PDB file of C-alpha atoms in Angstrom:
ATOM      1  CA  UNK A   1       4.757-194.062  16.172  1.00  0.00           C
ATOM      2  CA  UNK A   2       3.843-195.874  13.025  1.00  0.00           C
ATOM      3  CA  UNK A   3       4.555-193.734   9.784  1.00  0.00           C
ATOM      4  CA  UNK A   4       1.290-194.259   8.139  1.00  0.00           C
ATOM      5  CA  UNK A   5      -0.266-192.761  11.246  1.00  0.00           C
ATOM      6  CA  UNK A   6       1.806-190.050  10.817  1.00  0.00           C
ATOM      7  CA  UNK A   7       0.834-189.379   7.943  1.00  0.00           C
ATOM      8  CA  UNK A   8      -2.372-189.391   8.149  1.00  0.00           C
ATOM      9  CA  UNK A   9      -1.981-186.424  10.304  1.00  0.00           C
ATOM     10  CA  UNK A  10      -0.125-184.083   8.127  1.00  0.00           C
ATOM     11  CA  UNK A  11      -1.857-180.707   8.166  1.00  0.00           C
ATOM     12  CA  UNK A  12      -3.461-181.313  11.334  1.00  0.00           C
ATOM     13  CA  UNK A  13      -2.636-179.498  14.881  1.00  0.00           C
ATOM     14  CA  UNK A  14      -1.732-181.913  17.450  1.00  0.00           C
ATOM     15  CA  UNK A  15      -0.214-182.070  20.735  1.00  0.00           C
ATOM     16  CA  UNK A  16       3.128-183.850  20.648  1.00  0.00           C
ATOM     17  CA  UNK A  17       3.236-185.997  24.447  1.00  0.00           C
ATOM     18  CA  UNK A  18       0.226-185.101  27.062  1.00  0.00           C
ATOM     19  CA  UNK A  19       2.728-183.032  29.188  1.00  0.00           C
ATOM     20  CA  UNK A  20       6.103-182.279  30.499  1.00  0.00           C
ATOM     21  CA  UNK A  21       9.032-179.922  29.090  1.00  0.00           C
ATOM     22  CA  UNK A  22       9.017-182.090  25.547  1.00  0.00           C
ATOM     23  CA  UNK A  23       4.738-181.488  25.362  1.00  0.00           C
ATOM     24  CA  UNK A  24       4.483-179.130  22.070  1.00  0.00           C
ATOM     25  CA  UNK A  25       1.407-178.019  19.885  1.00  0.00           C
ATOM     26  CA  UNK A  26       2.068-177.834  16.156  1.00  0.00           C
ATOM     27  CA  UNK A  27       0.830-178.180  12.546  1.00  0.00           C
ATOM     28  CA  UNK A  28       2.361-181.359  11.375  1.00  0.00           C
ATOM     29  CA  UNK A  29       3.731-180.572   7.955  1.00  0.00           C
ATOM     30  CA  UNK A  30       6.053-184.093   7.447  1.00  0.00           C
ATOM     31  CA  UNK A  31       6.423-187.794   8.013  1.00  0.00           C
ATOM     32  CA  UNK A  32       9.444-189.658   7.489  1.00  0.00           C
ATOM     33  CA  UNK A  33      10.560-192.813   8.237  1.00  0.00           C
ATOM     34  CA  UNK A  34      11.316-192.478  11.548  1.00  0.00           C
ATOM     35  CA  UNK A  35      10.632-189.137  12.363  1.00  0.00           C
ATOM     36  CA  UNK A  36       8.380-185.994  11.318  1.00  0.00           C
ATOM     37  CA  UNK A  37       8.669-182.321  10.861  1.00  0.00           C
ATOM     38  CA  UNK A  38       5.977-179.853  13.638  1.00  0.00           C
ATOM     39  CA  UNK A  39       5.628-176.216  13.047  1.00  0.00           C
ATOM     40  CA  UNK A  40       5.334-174.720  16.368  1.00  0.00           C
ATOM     41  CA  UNK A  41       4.472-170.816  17.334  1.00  0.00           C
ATOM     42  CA  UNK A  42       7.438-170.737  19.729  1.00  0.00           C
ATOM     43  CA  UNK A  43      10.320-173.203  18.561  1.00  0.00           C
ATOM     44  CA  UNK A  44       9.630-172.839  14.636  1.00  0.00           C
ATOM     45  CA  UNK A  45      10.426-175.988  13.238  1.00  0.00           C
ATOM     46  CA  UNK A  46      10.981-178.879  15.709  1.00  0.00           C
ATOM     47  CA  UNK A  47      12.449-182.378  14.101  1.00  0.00           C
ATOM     48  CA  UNK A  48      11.140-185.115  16.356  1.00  0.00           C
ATOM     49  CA  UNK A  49      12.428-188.547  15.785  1.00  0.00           C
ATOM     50  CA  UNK A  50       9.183-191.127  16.229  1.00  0.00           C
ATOM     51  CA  UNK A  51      10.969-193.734  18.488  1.00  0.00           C
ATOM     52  CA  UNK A  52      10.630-191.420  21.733  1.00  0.00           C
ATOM     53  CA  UNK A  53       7.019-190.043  21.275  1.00  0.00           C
ATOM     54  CA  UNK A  54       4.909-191.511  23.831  1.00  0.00           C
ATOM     55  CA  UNK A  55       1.563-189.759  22.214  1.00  0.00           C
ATOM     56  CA  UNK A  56       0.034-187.424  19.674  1.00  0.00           C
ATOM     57  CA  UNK A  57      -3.255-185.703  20.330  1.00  0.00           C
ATOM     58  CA  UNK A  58      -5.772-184.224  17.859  1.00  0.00           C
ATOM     59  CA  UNK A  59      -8.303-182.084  18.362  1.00  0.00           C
ATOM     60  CA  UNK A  60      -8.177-181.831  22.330  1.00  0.00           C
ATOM     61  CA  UNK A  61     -10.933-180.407  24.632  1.00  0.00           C
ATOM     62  CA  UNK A  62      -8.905-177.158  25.190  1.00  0.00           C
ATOM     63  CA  UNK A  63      -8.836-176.394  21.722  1.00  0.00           C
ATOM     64  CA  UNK A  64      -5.187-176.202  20.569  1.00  0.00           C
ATOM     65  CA  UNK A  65      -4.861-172.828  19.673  1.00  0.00           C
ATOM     66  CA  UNK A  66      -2.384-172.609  16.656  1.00  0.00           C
ATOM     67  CA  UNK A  67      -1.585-169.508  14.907  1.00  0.00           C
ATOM     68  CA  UNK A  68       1.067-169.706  12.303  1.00  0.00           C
ATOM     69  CA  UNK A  69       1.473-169.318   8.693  1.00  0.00           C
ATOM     70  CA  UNK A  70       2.186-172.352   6.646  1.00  0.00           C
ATOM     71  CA  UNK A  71       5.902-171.988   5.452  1.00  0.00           C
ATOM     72  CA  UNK A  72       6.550-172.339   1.882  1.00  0.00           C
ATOM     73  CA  UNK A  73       7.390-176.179   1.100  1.00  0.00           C
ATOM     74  CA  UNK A  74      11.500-175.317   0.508  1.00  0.00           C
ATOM     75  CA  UNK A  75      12.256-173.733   3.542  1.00  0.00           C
ATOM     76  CA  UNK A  76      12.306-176.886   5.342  1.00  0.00           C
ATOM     77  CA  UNK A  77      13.866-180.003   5.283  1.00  0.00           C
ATOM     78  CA  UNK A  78      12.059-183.566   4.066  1.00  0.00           C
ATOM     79  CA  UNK A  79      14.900-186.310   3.738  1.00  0.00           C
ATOM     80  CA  UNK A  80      13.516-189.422   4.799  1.00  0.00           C
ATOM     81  CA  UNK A  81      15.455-190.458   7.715  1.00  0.00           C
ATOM     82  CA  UNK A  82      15.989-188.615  11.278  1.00  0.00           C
ATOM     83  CA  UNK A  83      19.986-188.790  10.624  1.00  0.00           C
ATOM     84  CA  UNK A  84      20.266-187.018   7.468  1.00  0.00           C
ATOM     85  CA  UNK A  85      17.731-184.024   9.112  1.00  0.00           C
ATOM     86  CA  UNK A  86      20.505-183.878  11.635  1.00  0.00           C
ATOM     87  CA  UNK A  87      23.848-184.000   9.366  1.00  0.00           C
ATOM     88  CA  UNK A  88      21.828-181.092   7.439  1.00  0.00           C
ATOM     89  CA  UNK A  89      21.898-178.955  10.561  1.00  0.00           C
ATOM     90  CA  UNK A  90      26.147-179.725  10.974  1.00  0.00           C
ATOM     91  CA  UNK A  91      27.789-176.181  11.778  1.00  0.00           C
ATOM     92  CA  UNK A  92      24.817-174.593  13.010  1.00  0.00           C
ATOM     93  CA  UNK A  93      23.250-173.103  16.093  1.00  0.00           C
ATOM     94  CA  UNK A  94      21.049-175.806  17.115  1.00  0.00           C
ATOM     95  CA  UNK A  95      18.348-176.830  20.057  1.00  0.00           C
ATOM     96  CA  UNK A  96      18.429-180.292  21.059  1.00  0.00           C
ATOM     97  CA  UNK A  97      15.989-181.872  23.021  1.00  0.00           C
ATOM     98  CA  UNK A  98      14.113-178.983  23.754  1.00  0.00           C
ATOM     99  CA  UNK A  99      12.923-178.947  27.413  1.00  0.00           C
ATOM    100  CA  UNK A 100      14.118-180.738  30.971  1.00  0.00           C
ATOM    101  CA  UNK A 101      17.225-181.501  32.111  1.00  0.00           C
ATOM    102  CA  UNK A 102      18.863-182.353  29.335  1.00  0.00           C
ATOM    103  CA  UNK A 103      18.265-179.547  26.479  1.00  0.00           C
ATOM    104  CA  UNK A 104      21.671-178.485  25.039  1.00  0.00           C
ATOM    105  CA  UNK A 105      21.898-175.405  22.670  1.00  0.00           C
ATOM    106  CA  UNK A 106      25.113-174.763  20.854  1.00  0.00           C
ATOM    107  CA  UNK A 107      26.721-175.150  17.594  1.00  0.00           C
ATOM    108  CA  UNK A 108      26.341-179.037  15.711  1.00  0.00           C
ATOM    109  CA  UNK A 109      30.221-179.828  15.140  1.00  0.00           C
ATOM    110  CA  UNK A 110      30.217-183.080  14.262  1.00  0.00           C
ATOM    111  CA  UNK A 111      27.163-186.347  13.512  1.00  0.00           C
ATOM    112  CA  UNK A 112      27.738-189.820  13.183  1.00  0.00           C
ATOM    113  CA  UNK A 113      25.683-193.008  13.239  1.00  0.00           C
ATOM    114  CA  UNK A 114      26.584-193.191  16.712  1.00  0.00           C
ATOM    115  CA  UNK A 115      26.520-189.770  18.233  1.00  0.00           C
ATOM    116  CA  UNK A 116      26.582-186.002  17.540  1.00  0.00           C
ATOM    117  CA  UNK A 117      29.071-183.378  19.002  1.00  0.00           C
ATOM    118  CA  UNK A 118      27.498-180.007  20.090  1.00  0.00           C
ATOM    119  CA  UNK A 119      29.949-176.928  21.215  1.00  0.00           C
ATOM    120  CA  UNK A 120      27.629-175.426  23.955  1.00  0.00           C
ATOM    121  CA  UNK A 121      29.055-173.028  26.392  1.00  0.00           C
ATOM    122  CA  UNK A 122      32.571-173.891  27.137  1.00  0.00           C
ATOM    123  CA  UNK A 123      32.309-177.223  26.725  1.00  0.00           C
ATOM    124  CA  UNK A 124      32.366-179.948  24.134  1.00  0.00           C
ATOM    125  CA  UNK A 125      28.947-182.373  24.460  1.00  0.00           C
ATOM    126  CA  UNK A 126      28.694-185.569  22.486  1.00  0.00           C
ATOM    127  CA  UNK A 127      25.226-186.664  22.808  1.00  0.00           C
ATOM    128  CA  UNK A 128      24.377-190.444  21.666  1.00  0.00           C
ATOM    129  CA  UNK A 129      22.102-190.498  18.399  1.00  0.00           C
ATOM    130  CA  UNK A 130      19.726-192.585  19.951  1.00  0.00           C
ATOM    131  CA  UNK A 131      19.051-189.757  22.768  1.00  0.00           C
ATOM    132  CA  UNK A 132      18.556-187.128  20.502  1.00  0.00           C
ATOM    133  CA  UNK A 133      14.793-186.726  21.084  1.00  0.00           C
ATOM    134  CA  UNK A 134      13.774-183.792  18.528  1.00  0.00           C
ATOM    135  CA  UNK A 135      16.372-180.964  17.463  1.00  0.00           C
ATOM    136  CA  UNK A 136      15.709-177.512  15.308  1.00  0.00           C
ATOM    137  CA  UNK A 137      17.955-174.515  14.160  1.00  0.00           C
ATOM    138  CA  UNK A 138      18.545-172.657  17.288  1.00  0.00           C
ATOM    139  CA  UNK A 139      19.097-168.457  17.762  1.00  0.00           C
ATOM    140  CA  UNK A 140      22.178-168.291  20.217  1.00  0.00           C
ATOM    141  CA  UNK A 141      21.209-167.038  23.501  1.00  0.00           C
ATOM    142  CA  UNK A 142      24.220-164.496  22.759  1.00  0.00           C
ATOM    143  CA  UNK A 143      22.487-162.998  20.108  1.00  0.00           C
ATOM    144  CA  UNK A 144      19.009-162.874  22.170  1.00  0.00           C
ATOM    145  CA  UNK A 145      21.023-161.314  24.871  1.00  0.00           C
ATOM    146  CA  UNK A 146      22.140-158.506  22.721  1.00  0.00           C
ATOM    147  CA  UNK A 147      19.324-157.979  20.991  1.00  0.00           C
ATOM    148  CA  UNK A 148      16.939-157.239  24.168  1.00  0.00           C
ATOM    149  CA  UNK A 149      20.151-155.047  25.351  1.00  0.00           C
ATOM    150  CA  UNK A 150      19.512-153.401  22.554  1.00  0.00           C
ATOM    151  CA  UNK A 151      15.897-152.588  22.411  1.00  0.00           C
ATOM    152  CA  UNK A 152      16.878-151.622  26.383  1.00  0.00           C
ATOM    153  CA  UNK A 153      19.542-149.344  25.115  1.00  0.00           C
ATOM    154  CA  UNK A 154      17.127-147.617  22.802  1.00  0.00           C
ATOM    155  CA  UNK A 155      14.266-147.515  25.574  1.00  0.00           C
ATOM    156  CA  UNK A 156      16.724-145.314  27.923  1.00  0.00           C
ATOM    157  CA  UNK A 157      18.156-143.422  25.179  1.00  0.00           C
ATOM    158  CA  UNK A 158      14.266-142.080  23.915  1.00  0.00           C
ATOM    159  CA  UNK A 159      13.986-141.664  28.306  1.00  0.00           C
ATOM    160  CA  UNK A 160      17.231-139.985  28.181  1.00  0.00           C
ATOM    161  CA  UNK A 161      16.024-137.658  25.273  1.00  0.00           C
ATOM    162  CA  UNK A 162      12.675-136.779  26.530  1.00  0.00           C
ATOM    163  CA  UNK A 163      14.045-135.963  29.810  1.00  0.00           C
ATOM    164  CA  UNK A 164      16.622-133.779  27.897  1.00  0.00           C
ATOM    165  CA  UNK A 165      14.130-131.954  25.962  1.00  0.00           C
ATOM    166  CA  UNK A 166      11.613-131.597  29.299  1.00  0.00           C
ATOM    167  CA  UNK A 167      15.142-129.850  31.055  1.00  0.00           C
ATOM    168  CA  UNK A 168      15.573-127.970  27.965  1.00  0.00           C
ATOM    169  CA  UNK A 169      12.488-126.649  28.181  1.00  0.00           C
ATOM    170  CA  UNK A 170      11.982-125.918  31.743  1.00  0.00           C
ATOM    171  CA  UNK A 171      15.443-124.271  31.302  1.00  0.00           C
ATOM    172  CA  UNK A 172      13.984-122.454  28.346  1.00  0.00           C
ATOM    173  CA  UNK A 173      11.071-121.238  30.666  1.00  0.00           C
ATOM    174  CA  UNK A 174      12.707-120.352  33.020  1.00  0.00           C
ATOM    175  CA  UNK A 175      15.287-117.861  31.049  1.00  0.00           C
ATOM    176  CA  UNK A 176      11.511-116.480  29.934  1.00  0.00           C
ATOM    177  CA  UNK A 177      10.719-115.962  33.603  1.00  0.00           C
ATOM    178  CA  UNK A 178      13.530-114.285  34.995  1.00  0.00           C
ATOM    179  CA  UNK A 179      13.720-111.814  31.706  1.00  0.00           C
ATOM    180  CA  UNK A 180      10.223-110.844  32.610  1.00  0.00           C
ATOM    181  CA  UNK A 181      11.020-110.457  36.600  1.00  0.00           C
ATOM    182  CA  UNK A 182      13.942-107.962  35.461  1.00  0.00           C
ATOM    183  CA  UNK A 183      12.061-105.562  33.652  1.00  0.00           C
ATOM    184  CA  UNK A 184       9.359-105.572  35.810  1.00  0.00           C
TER     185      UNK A 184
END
């Protein structure tokens, strides 16, 4: 993708590929030299390097529906080259090429000018820079985990409770009942 394309497009909501696990609709908020910056609803920001988009779509018949706040200017990165976005995101939780067969999710250990080394899982990935298709800070599956194991936790505990306080009451009633059927 040509840069001064690109740039002509910034603050516009486009469609990043027709299709496929890589397809994304964003606001495009920066273009680099050989990549840009797309604000998505789902992924947040996604860093796409230009050499491996095959198309970008504006204003589409189906109406790209984008709702998402503009973020303020400093909360994301604008160096001018796709390698220096990456080295920024060394020792973080990171999502690279989001989508297919070969997304990997872990923590950036190491960039150079040839590849990048990811600790995902168990193992130890070096991916070559020239495959890395887009990449963005990542929230560890881990974390997700535990968090919706939380919100579960808290769902059976208010159960747990309100089945408490319905027992506690029928118990409650009951004790009423049986006081009544003595003197009687």
């Amino acid at each position: 993708m040509n840069r001064n394309l690109l740039i002509s497009l910034v603050d516009k909501v486009v469609r990043v590929d027709r299709g496929g696990p890589e397809s994304r609709i964003g606001k495009l908020l920066h273009a680099g030299d050989d990549h840009f910056v797309l604000l998505t609803e789902k992924d947040g920001m996604v860093y796409y390097k230009t050499q491996h988009i095959k198309s970008i779509t504006v204003n589409s018949r189906d109406g790209m529906e984008f709702n998402v706040e503009d973020p303020e200017d400093d909360s994301y990165l604008l160096p001018n080259n796709f390698k220096t976005v990456v080295s920024n995101f060394l020792h973080h939780w990171v999502k690279v090429n989001r989508g297919g067969p070969e997304m990997l999710e872990g923590i950036m250990e190491e960039v150079t000018d040839d590849y990048i080394t990811v600790f995902a899982k168990d193992e130890i990935v070096r991916l070559a820079m020239y495959h890395v298709r887009n990449i963005s800070l990542g929230t560890s599956k881990k974390a997700e985990e535990e968090k919706s194991e939380g919100n579960k936790d808290n769902a059976n505990n208010d159960t747990m409770n309100n089945n408490n306080t319905v027992n506690n009451n029928n118990t409650a009633n009951n004790k009423g009942r049986n006081a009544r059927n003595r003197k009687r």
